[in-house]
């Protein structure tokens, strides 16, 4: 656990170094506005898979591996082929239609910012395929009990961006470096997996297809809402005035660092452990672990909120160098507002972990719909030019509303219908998407 947290912290630290270098080199300019606007568009695609795989694929890999490694390996091969077939056409569409995509989402952006966004979007397009494959590889390795090495490969993506920025001195060079780092990370995890895969067998090469379940619809709705949330956040920021995209992006990254560490290390490990407890019918262990985790999250959230309140302006000066007083104040307000939503972010991530491990994915729908609805209303009702704090307030409200919905259903989420039932081997296989 400690090694995983350290690696996740180093990876996030490398990402912060990249962002620091970008801020120092370009400050609040059309280049940086275009970079962070375009960065969100591939993310809106990859978040679907990066989120869905831990929710469905990781528990399925765990359950299949408890029966047979060959079945688990066959499922991995099938899913890898499916991801490639779905996402390669998406990659081609982004490369061909980048100007139209930028115009559709960021109509309020200045023309020079749109031009930069188009170039960066094309440079980052390979991540649309690379990051989902990396997430699938990570889920497979996590199911085999390997957490440290997959986390180490994530360093390569941020390191590539730093190297690209150093060599090219342009935001497009940073984007190209990020894509190159993703390719290397995928290659690294593939090497780890290929050394562990069992031989392809005619009896296990094609295993029983995933049965249709309403839970499959719930996952689709959930990840679609997450994807829409990413796009709405950027659209909302782009309408708040020049510089708002950059300030909101940096505020989100600063506040998101502890959330990232928590999600990438702690929650991912809890999903794997909760899945085993659910199979064994030990729901009491799930509830006890959940309450301990909430206690940890309260402490972390208070520390982060205090640090944001006292150090916001100093952080703005450190990142961007010379800023106007208005820009520095807006940045401080933005990180303070988002810090207030840090505990709801933590709670949401942990509830998602419990619901996915218990294969009760219907609970994912309403919190995500509520969060997306808040952002959609804000994008529709808020007037343009209010600045970064208005955008972050809408984002924070979305997280808070989602956590309130989770709390309203917490009793049912933490009390699984399967608790106390020792599952048969065949039923264990069906746990991946419920039933």
CSV table of C-alpha atoms in Angstrom, one decimal:
chain,number,residue,atom,x,y,z
A,1,UNK,CA,0.0,0.0,0.0
A,2,UNK,CA,2.7,2.5,1.0
A,3,UNK,CA,4.7,1.8,-2.2
A,4,UNK,CA,1.6,2.3,-4.3
A,5,UNK,CA,0.8,5.6,-2.6
A,6,UNK,CA,4.4,6.8,-3.1
A,7,UNK,CA,4.3,5.9,-6.8
A,8,UNK,CA,1.0,7.6,-7.3
A,9,UNK,CA,2.3,10.7,-5.5
A,10,UNK,CA,5.4,10.8,-7.7
A,11,UNK,CA,3.2,10.4,-10.8
A,12,UNK,CA,1.0,13.2,-9.8
A,13,UNK,CA,4.0,15.2,-8.8
A,14,UNK,CA,5.4,14.8,-12.3
A,15,UNK,CA,2.0,16.0,-13.7
A,16,UNK,CA,2.2,19.0,-11.4
A,17,UNK,CA,5.7,19.7,-12.7
A,18,UNK,CA,4.4,19.6,-16.2
A,19,UNK,CA,1.6,22.0,-15.3
A,20,UNK,CA,4.1,24.3,-13.5
A,21,UNK,CA,6.4,24.4,-16.5
A,22,UNK,CA,3.5,25.2,-18.8
A,23,UNK,CA,2.2,28.0,-16.5
A,24,UNK,CA,5.7,29.5,-16.2
A,25,UNK,CA,6.3,29.3,-19.9
A,26,UNK,CA,3.0,30.6,-21.2
A,27,UNK,CA,1.1,32.1,-18.3
A,28,UNK,CA,-2.6,32.9,-19.1
A,29,UNK,CA,-2.3,33.1,-22.9
A,30,UNK,CA,-4.2,31.7,-25.9
A,31,UNK,CA,-1.6,28.8,-26.0
A,32,UNK,CA,-2.4,27.6,-22.5
A,33,UNK,CA,-6.1,28.2,-22.8
A,34,UNK,CA,-6.2,26.1,-26.0
A,35,UNK,CA,-4.1,23.4,-24.4
A,36,UNK,CA,-6.3,22.9,-21.4
A,37,UNK,CA,-9.5,23.2,-23.5
A,38,UNK,CA,-8.3,20.5,-26.0
A,39,UNK,CA,-7.0,18.3,-23.2
A,40,UNK,CA,-10.6,17.7,-21.9
A,41,UNK,CA,-11.9,16.4,-25.3
A,42,UNK,CA,-9.9,13.1,-25.3
A,43,UNK,CA,-10.6,12.8,-21.6
A,44,UNK,CA,-14.3,12.9,-22.3
A,45,UNK,CA,-13.8,9.7,-24.4
A,46,UNK,CA,-11.3,7.9,-22.2
A,47,UNK,CA,-13.2,8.6,-18.9
A,48,UNK,CA,-15.9,6.2,-20.2
A,49,UNK,CA,-13.4,3.3,-20.2
A,50,UNK,CA,-11.2,4.4,-17.4
A,51,UNK,CA,-14.2,4.5,-15.1
A,52,UNK,CA,-16.1,1.5,-16.5
A,53,UNK,CA,-13.2,-0.9,-16.3
A,54,UNK,CA,-12.7,-0.8,-12.6
A,55,UNK,CA,-16.4,-0.9,-12.0
A,56,UNK,CA,-17.1,-4.0,-14.2
A,57,UNK,CA,-13.9,-5.5,-15.6
A,58,UNK,CA,-11.8,-5.6,-12.4
A,59,UNK,CA,-14.5,-7.4,-10.4
A,60,UNK,CA,-15.0,-9.8,-13.3
A,61,UNK,CA,-11.3,-10.6,-13.6
A,62,UNK,CA,-11.2,-11.2,-9.9
A,63,UNK,CA,-14.1,-13.6,-10.0
A,64,UNK,CA,-12.9,-15.4,-13.2
A,65,UNK,CA,-9.5,-15.8,-11.8
A,66,UNK,CA,-10.9,-17.5,-8.6
A,67,UNK,CA,-12.2,-20.2,-11.0
A,68,UNK,CA,-9.5,-20.4,-13.7
A,69,UNK,CA,-6.6,-18.3,-14.8
A,70,UNK,CA,-7.2,-19.4,-18.4
A,71,UNK,CA,-10.8,-18.0,-18.3
A,72,UNK,CA,-9.5,-14.7,-17.0
A,73,UNK,CA,-6.9,-14.5,-19.7
A,74,UNK,CA,-9.3,-15.4,-22.4
A,75,UNK,CA,-11.6,-12.6,-21.2
A,76,UNK,CA,-8.8,-10.1,-21.3
A,77,UNK,CA,-7.9,-11.0,-24.9
A,78,UNK,CA,-11.6,-10.6,-25.9
A,79,UNK,CA,-11.9,-7.2,-24.3
A,80,UNK,CA,-8.6,-5.9,-25.7
A,81,UNK,CA,-9.9,-6.7,-29.2
A,82,UNK,CA,-13.2,-5.1,-28.5
A,83,UNK,CA,-11.6,-1.9,-27.2
A,84,UNK,CA,-9.4,-1.6,-30.4
A,85,UNK,CA,-12.4,-2.1,-32.7
A,86,UNK,CA,-14.5,0.6,-30.9
A,87,UNK,CA,-11.9,3.3,-30.4
A,88,UNK,CA,-9.8,3.2,-33.6
A,89,UNK,CA,-12.7,4.8,-35.6
A,90,UNK,CA,-13.1,7.4,-32.8
A,91,UNK,CA,-9.4,8.2,-33.2
A,92,UNK,CA,-9.8,8.7,-36.9
A,93,UNK,CA,-12.8,11.0,-36.4
A,94,UNK,CA,-10.9,13.2,-34.0
A,95,UNK,CA,-8.0,13.6,-36.4
A,96,UNK,CA,-10.3,14.5,-39.3
A,97,UNK,CA,-12.9,16.6,-37.5
A,98,UNK,CA,-10.8,18.5,-34.9
A,99,UNK,CA,-11.9,22.0,-36.0
A,100,UNK,CA,-15.6,21.1,-36.0
A,101,UNK,CA,-15.3,19.5,-32.5
A,102,UNK,CA,-13.5,22.5,-31.0
A,103,UNK,CA,-16.1,24.9,-32.5
A,104,UNK,CA,-19.0,22.8,-31.2
A,105,UNK,CA,-17.8,22.8,-27.6
A,106,UNK,CA,-15.9,26.1,-27.4
A,107,UNK,CA,-17.9,28.5,-29.5
A,108,UNK,CA,-17.1,31.3,-27.1
A,109,UNK,CA,-13.3,30.9,-27.4
A,110,UNK,CA,-11.2,33.5,-29.3
A,111,UNK,CA,-10.1,32.4,-32.8
A,112,UNK,CA,-6.4,32.1,-31.8
A,113,UNK,CA,-7.3,29.9,-28.9
A,114,UNK,CA,-9.4,27.7,-31.1
A,115,UNK,CA,-6.4,27.2,-33.5
A,116,UNK,CA,-4.2,26.1,-30.7
A,117,UNK,CA,-6.9,23.8,-29.4
A,118,UNK,CA,-7.2,22.1,-32.8
A,119,UNK,CA,-3.4,21.4,-32.9
A,120,UNK,CA,-3.3,20.1,-29.4
A,121,UNK,CA,-6.4,17.9,-29.9
A,122,UNK,CA,-4.8,16.2,-32.8
A,123,UNK,CA,-1.5,15.7,-30.9
A,124,UNK,CA,-3.4,14.1,-28.0
A,125,UNK,CA,-5.7,12.0,-30.1
A,126,UNK,CA,-3.7,8.8,-29.7
A,127,UNK,CA,-4.6,8.8,-26.0
A,128,UNK,CA,-8.2,8.0,-27.0
A,129,UNK,CA,-7.0,4.5,-27.7
A,130,UNK,CA,-3.9,4.3,-25.5
A,131,UNK,CA,-5.4,5.3,-22.1
A,132,UNK,CA,-8.4,2.8,-22.3
A,133,UNK,CA,-5.9,0.0,-23.2
A,134,UNK,CA,-3.7,1.1,-20.3
A,135,UNK,CA,-6.7,1.0,-18.0
A,136,UNK,CA,-7.7,-2.5,-19.2
A,137,UNK,CA,-4.1,-3.7,-18.6
A,138,UNK,CA,-4.1,-2.1,-15.2
A,139,UNK,CA,-7.4,-3.9,-14.2
A,140,UNK,CA,-6.0,-7.2,-15.3
A,141,UNK,CA,-2.8,-6.8,-13.4
A,142,UNK,CA,-4.7,-5.5,-10.3
A,143,UNK,CA,-6.8,-8.7,-10.4
A,144,UNK,CA,-3.6,-10.7,-10.3
A,145,UNK,CA,-2.6,-8.7,-7.2
A,146,UNK,CA,-0.1,-6.5,-9.0
A,147,UNK,CA,-0.6,-2.8,-8.0
A,148,UNK,CA,2.9,-1.3,-7.8
A,149,UNK,CA,4.2,-1.9,-11.4
A,150,UNK,CA,1.1,-0.7,-13.2
A,151,UNK,CA,1.2,2.5,-11.1
A,152,UNK,CA,4.8,3.0,-12.0
A,153,UNK,CA,4.0,3.0,-15.8
A,154,UNK,CA,1.7,6.0,-15.2
A,155,UNK,CA,4.8,8.1,-14.6
A,156,UNK,CA,5.7,7.7,-18.2
A,157,UNK,CA,2.7,9.8,-19.5
A,158,UNK,CA,3.5,12.9,-17.4
A,159,UNK,CA,7.3,12.4,-17.9
A,160,UNK,CA,6.7,12.4,-21.7
A,161,UNK,CA,4.9,15.7,-21.5
A,162,UNK,CA,7.7,17.3,-19.5
A,163,UNK,CA,10.3,16.0,-21.9
A,164,UNK,CA,8.3,17.2,-24.9
A,165,UNK,CA,7.9,20.7,-23.4
A,166,UNK,CA,11.6,20.8,-22.6
A,167,UNK,CA,12.6,19.8,-26.2
A,168,UNK,CA,9.9,21.7,-28.1
A,169,UNK,CA,9.1,24.8,-26.0
A,170,UNK,CA,5.5,24.7,-27.2
A,171,UNK,CA,2.2,23.3,-25.9
A,172,UNK,CA,1.9,21.1,-28.9
A,173,UNK,CA,5.3,19.6,-28.1
A,174,UNK,CA,4.0,18.8,-24.5
A,175,UNK,CA,0.9,17.2,-26.0
A,176,UNK,CA,3.0,15.0,-28.4
A,177,UNK,CA,5.3,14.1,-25.5
A,178,UNK,CA,2.2,13.1,-23.4
A,179,UNK,CA,1.0,10.8,-26.2
A,180,UNK,CA,4.4,9.3,-26.6
A,181,UNK,CA,4.5,8.6,-22.9
A,182,UNK,CA,1.1,6.9,-23.1
A,183,UNK,CA,2.4,4.6,-25.9
A,184,UNK,CA,5.4,3.6,-23.8
A,185,UNK,CA,3.2,3.0,-20.8
A,186,UNK,CA,0.9,0.7,-22.8
A,187,UNK,CA,3.9,-1.2,-24.2
A,188,UNK,CA,5.3,-1.6,-20.6
A,189,UNK,CA,2.0,-3.1,-19.2
A,190,UNK,CA,1.6,-5.3,-22.3
A,191,UNK,CA,5.1,-6.8,-21.6
A,192,UNK,CA,4.1,-7.5,-18.0
A,193,UNK,CA,0.8,-9.1,-19.1
A,194,UNK,CA,2.2,-11.2,-21.9
A,195,UNK,CA,4.8,-12.7,-19.5
A,196,UNK,CA,1.9,-13.9,-17.3
A,197,UNK,CA,-0.8,-14.9,-19.9
A,198,UNK,CA,-1.6,-18.6,-20.1
A,199,UNK,CA,-1.5,-20.2,-23.6
A,200,UNK,CA,-4.6,-19.7,-25.7
A,201,UNK,CA,-6.8,-22.7,-25.5
A,202,UNK,CA,-9.7,-23.6,-27.8
A,203,UNK,CA,-11.8,-24.4,-24.8
A,204,UNK,CA,-11.2,-21.0,-23.1
A,205,UNK,CA,-10.4,-18.7,-26.1
A,206,UNK,CA,-14.1,-17.9,-26.4
A,207,UNK,CA,-15.9,-18.0,-23.1
A,208,UNK,CA,-19.6,-17.4,-22.4
A,209,UNK,CA,-20.6,-13.9,-23.4
A,210,UNK,CA,-21.6,-11.4,-20.7
A,211,UNK,CA,-25.3,-11.9,-20.1
A,212,UNK,CA,-27.6,-8.9,-20.7
A,213,UNK,CA,-28.5,-7.2,-17.4
A,214,UNK,CA,-30.1,-3.9,-16.5
A,215,UNK,CA,-26.9,-3.2,-14.7
A,216,UNK,CA,-25.2,-3.0,-18.1
A,217,UNK,CA,-27.5,-0.1,-18.9
A,218,UNK,CA,-26.7,1.5,-15.6
A,219,UNK,CA,-23.0,1.5,-16.4
A,220,UNK,CA,-23.5,2.9,-19.8
A,221,UNK,CA,-25.6,5.8,-18.4
A,222,UNK,CA,-23.1,6.4,-15.6
A,223,UNK,CA,-20.1,6.7,-17.8
A,224,UNK,CA,-22.0,8.7,-20.4
A,225,UNK,CA,-22.9,11.2,-17.6
A,226,UNK,CA,-19.2,11.4,-16.6
A,227,UNK,CA,-18.2,12.1,-20.2
A,228,UNK,CA,-20.8,14.8,-20.5
A,229,UNK,CA,-19.7,16.3,-17.2
A,230,UNK,CA,-16.2,16.7,-18.6
A,231,UNK,CA,-17.4,18.5,-21.7
A,232,UNK,CA,-19.8,20.7,-19.7
A,233,UNK,CA,-17.1,21.8,-17.3
A,234,UNK,CA,-14.9,23.0,-20.2
A,235,UNK,CA,-17.9,24.6,-22.0
A,236,UNK,CA,-18.8,26.4,-18.8
A,237,UNK,CA,-15.2,27.6,-18.2
A,238,UNK,CA,-14.8,28.8,-21.8
A,239,UNK,CA,-17.8,31.1,-21.4
A,240,UNK,CA,-16.6,32.7,-18.2
A,241,UNK,CA,-14.1,35.0,-19.9
A,242,UNK,CA,-10.5,34.8,-21.1
A,243,UNK,CA,-8.3,32.9,-18.7
A,244,UNK,CA,-11.1,31.1,-17.0
A,245,UNK,CA,-10.3,27.8,-18.7
A,246,UNK,CA,-6.7,27.9,-17.5
A,247,UNK,CA,-7.5,29.0,-13.9
A,248,UNK,CA,-10.3,26.4,-13.5
A,249,UNK,CA,-8.0,23.7,-15.0
A,250,UNK,CA,-5.2,24.6,-12.5
A,251,UNK,CA,-7.6,24.9,-9.5
A,252,UNK,CA,-9.0,21.5,-10.4
A,253,UNK,CA,-5.6,19.9,-10.7
A,254,UNK,CA,-4.4,21.4,-7.4
A,255,UNK,CA,-7.4,20.3,-5.4
A,256,UNK,CA,-7.7,17.0,-7.4
A,257,UNK,CA,-4.2,15.8,-6.4
A,258,UNK,CA,-5.4,14.3,-3.1
A,259,UNK,CA,-8.5,12.9,-4.8
A,260,UNK,CA,-6.3,11.3,-7.5
A,261,UNK,CA,-4.0,9.7,-4.9
A,262,UNK,CA,-7.0,8.4,-3.0
A,263,UNK,CA,-8.8,7.1,-6.1
A,264,UNK,CA,-5.8,5.6,-7.9
A,265,UNK,CA,-4.4,3.8,-4.8
A,266,UNK,CA,-6.9,3.4,-2.0
A,267,UNK,CA,-10.2,3.0,-3.9
A,268,UNK,CA,-8.8,0.7,-6.5
A,269,UNK,CA,-7.5,-1.6,-3.8
A,270,UNK,CA,-10.8,-1.4,-1.9
A,271,UNK,CA,-12.7,-2.5,-5.0
A,272,UNK,CA,-10.6,-5.6,-5.4
A,273,UNK,CA,-11.0,-6.4,-1.7
A,274,UNK,CA,-14.7,-5.6,-1.5
A,275,UNK,CA,-15.3,-7.9,-4.5
A,276,UNK,CA,-13.7,-10.8,-2.6
A,277,UNK,CA,-15.7,-10.0,0.6
A,278,UNK,CA,-18.9,-9.9,-1.4
A,279,UNK,CA,-18.2,-13.3,-3.0
A,280,UNK,CA,-17.6,-14.7,0.5
A,281,UNK,CA,-20.7,-13.0,1.9
A,282,UNK,CA,-18.8,-10.9,4.4
A,283,UNK,CA,-20.8,-7.7,4.0
A,284,UNK,CA,-20.0,-6.7,7.6
A,285,UNK,CA,-16.4,-6.3,6.7
A,286,UNK,CA,-17.4,-4.0,3.8
A,287,UNK,CA,-19.4,-1.7,6.1
A,288,UNK,CA,-16.6,-1.5,8.7
A,289,UNK,CA,-14.0,-0.8,6.2
A,290,UNK,CA,-16.2,1.9,4.6
A,291,UNK,CA,-16.7,3.7,7.9
A,292,UNK,CA,-12.9,3.7,8.6
A,293,UNK,CA,-12.3,5.1,5.1
A,294,UNK,CA,-14.7,8.0,5.7
A,295,UNK,CA,-12.9,8.9,8.9
A,296,UNK,CA,-9.6,9.1,7.0
A,297,UNK,CA,-11.2,11.2,4.3
A,298,UNK,CA,-12.6,13.8,6.7
A,299,UNK,CA,-9.1,14.4,8.1
A,300,UNK,CA,-7.5,14.7,4.6
A,301,UNK,CA,-10.3,17.1,3.4
A,302,UNK,CA,-9.9,19.4,6.4
A,303,UNK,CA,-6.1,19.7,5.8
A,304,UNK,CA,-6.5,20.4,2.1
A,305,UNK,CA,-9.2,23.0,2.6
A,306,UNK,CA,-7.1,24.8,5.2
A,307,UNK,CA,-4.0,24.8,2.9
A,308,UNK,CA,-6.1,26.1,0.0
A,309,UNK,CA,-7.5,29.0,2.1
A,310,UNK,CA,-4.2,30.2,3.4
A,311,UNK,CA,-1.9,29.5,0.4
A,312,UNK,CA,-4.1,30.2,-2.6
A,313,UNK,CA,-2.6,33.5,-3.7
A,314,UNK,CA,1.0,32.3,-3.0
A,315,UNK,CA,0.3,29.2,-5.1
A,316,UNK,CA,-1.0,31.4,-8.0
A,317,UNK,CA,2.2,33.5,-7.8
A,318,UNK,CA,4.4,30.4,-7.7
A,319,UNK,CA,2.6,28.9,-10.8
A,320,UNK,CA,2.2,31.9,-13.1
A,321,UNK,CA,4.7,34.4,-11.9
A,322,UNK,CA,3.2,37.9,-12.7
A,323,UNK,CA,-0.6,37.9,-12.4
A,324,UNK,CA,-3.0,40.7,-12.0
A,325,UNK,CA,-4.6,41.0,-8.6
A,326,UNK,CA,-8.0,40.0,-10.1
A,327,UNK,CA,-6.5,36.8,-11.7
A,328,UNK,CA,-4.7,35.8,-8.5
A,329,UNK,CA,-7.9,36.5,-6.4
A,330,UNK,CA,-10.0,34.5,-8.8
A,331,UNK,CA,-7.5,31.6,-8.6
A,332,UNK,CA,-7.6,31.6,-4.8
A,333,UNK,CA,-11.4,31.7,-4.7
A,334,UNK,CA,-11.5,28.8,-7.2
A,335,UNK,CA,-9.3,26.5,-5.2
A,336,UNK,CA,-11.1,27.4,-1.9
A,337,UNK,CA,-14.5,26.6,-3.5
A,338,UNK,CA,-13.3,23.3,-4.9
A,339,UNK,CA,-11.6,22.3,-1.6
A,340,UNK,CA,-15.0,22.7,0.0
A,341,UNK,CA,-16.2,19.9,-2.3
A,342,UNK,CA,-13.2,17.6,-1.6
A,343,UNK,CA,-15.0,15.5,1.0
A,344,UNK,CA,-18.0,14.9,-1.3
A,345,UNK,CA,-15.6,13.9,-4.0
A,346,UNK,CA,-14.0,11.3,-1.7
A,347,UNK,CA,-17.3,10.0,-0.6
A,348,UNK,CA,-18.6,9.7,-4.1
A,349,UNK,CA,-15.5,7.7,-5.1
A,350,UNK,CA,-15.8,5.3,-2.2
A,351,UNK,CA,-19.6,4.8,-2.7
A,352,UNK,CA,-18.8,3.9,-6.4
A,353,UNK,CA,-16.3,1.4,-5.2
A,354,UNK,CA,-18.8,-0.3,-2.8
A,355,UNK,CA,-21.6,-0.3,-5.4
A,356,UNK,CA,-19.3,-1.8,-8.1
A,357,UNK,CA,-17.9,-4.5,-5.9
A,358,UNK,CA,-21.4,-5.5,-4.8
A,359,UNK,CA,-22.5,-5.5,-8.5
A,360,UNK,CA,-25.3,-3.1,-7.5
A,361,UNK,CA,-24.7,-0.6,-10.3
A,362,UNK,CA,-28.2,0.9,-10.4
A,363,UNK,CA,-27.0,3.1,-7.6
A,364,UNK,CA,-24.5,4.8,-9.9
A,365,UNK,CA,-27.1,6.4,-12.1
A,366,UNK,CA,-28.9,9.0,-10.0
A,367,UNK,CA,-25.8,10.7,-8.4
A,368,UNK,CA,-24.2,11.0,-11.9
A,369,UNK,CA,-27.4,12.3,-13.5
A,370,UNK,CA,-27.8,14.9,-10.6
A,371,UNK,CA,-24.2,16.1,-11.0
A,372,UNK,CA,-24.5,16.4,-14.8
A,373,UNK,CA,-27.9,18.2,-14.4
A,374,UNK,CA,-26.3,20.8,-12.1
A,375,UNK,CA,-23.6,21.6,-14.7
A,376,UNK,CA,-26.1,21.7,-17.6
A,377,UNK,CA,-28.2,24.2,-15.7
A,378,UNK,CA,-25.2,26.3,-14.9
A,379,UNK,CA,-24.0,26.3,-18.5
A,380,UNK,CA,-27.5,27.3,-19.6
A,381,UNK,CA,-28.4,29.9,-16.9
A,382,UNK,CA,-25.1,31.6,-15.9
A,383,UNK,CA,-24.3,34.7,-17.9
A,384,UNK,CA,-20.9,34.9,-19.7
A,385,UNK,CA,-17.9,36.6,-18.2
A,386,UNK,CA,-18.4,35.9,-14.5
A,387,UNK,CA,-14.9,34.5,-14.1
A,388,UNK,CA,-13.3,31.3,-12.9
A,389,UNK,CA,-14.9,31.3,-9.4
A,390,UNK,CA,-18.4,31.0,-10.9
A,391,UNK,CA,-17.4,28.0,-13.0
A,392,UNK,CA,-15.7,26.2,-10.0
A,393,UNK,CA,-18.8,27.0,-7.8
A,394,UNK,CA,-21.0,25.1,-10.3
A,395,UNK,CA,-18.5,22.2,-10.4
A,396,UNK,CA,-18.4,22.0,-6.6
A,397,UNK,CA,-22.2,22.1,-6.4
A,398,UNK,CA,-22.3,19.2,-8.8
A,399,UNK,CA,-20.1,17.1,-6.5
A,400,UNK,CA,-22.0,18.1,-3.4
A,401,UNK,CA,-25.4,17.2,-5.0
A,402,UNK,CA,-24.1,13.9,-6.1
A,403,UNK,CA,-22.8,13.1,-2.6
A,404,UNK,CA,-26.2,14.0,-1.1
A,405,UNK,CA,-27.9,11.5,-3.5
A,406,UNK,CA,-25.4,8.9,-2.4
A,407,UNK,CA,-26.0,9.5,1.3
A,408,UNK,CA,-29.8,9.3,0.7
A,409,UNK,CA,-29.3,5.7,-0.6
A,410,UNK,CA,-26.3,4.8,1.6
A,411,UNK,CA,-28.2,2.3,3.7
A,412,UNK,CA,-29.2,0.2,0.7
A,413,UNK,CA,-25.7,0.6,-0.9
A,414,UNK,CA,-24.0,-0.8,2.2
A,415,UNK,CA,-26.5,-3.6,2.7
A,416,UNK,CA,-26.1,-6.0,-0.2
A,417,UNK,CA,-28.8,-8.4,-1.0
A,418,UNK,CA,-26.1,-11.0,-1.4
A,419,UNK,CA,-24.7,-10.6,2.1
A,420,UNK,CA,-24.3,-13.8,4.0
A,421,UNK,CA,-24.8,-16.0,0.9
A,422,UNK,CA,-21.9,-18.2,-0.2
A,423,UNK,CA,-22.1,-18.0,-3.9
A,424,UNK,CA,-21.8,-21.0,-6.3
A,425,UNK,CA,-19.0,-21.0,-8.8
A,426,UNK,CA,-21.3,-20.2,-11.7
A,427,UNK,CA,-23.0,-17.4,-9.8
A,428,UNK,CA,-19.6,-15.9,-9.0
A,429,UNK,CA,-19.0,-15.6,-12.7
A,430,UNK,CA,-22.1,-13.5,-13.2
A,431,UNK,CA,-21.2,-11.0,-10.5
A,432,UNK,CA,-19.4,-8.7,-13.0
A,433,UNK,CA,-22.6,-6.9,-14.1
A,434,UNK,CA,-25.1,-8.0,-11.6
A,435,UNK,CA,-28.2,-9.9,-12.0
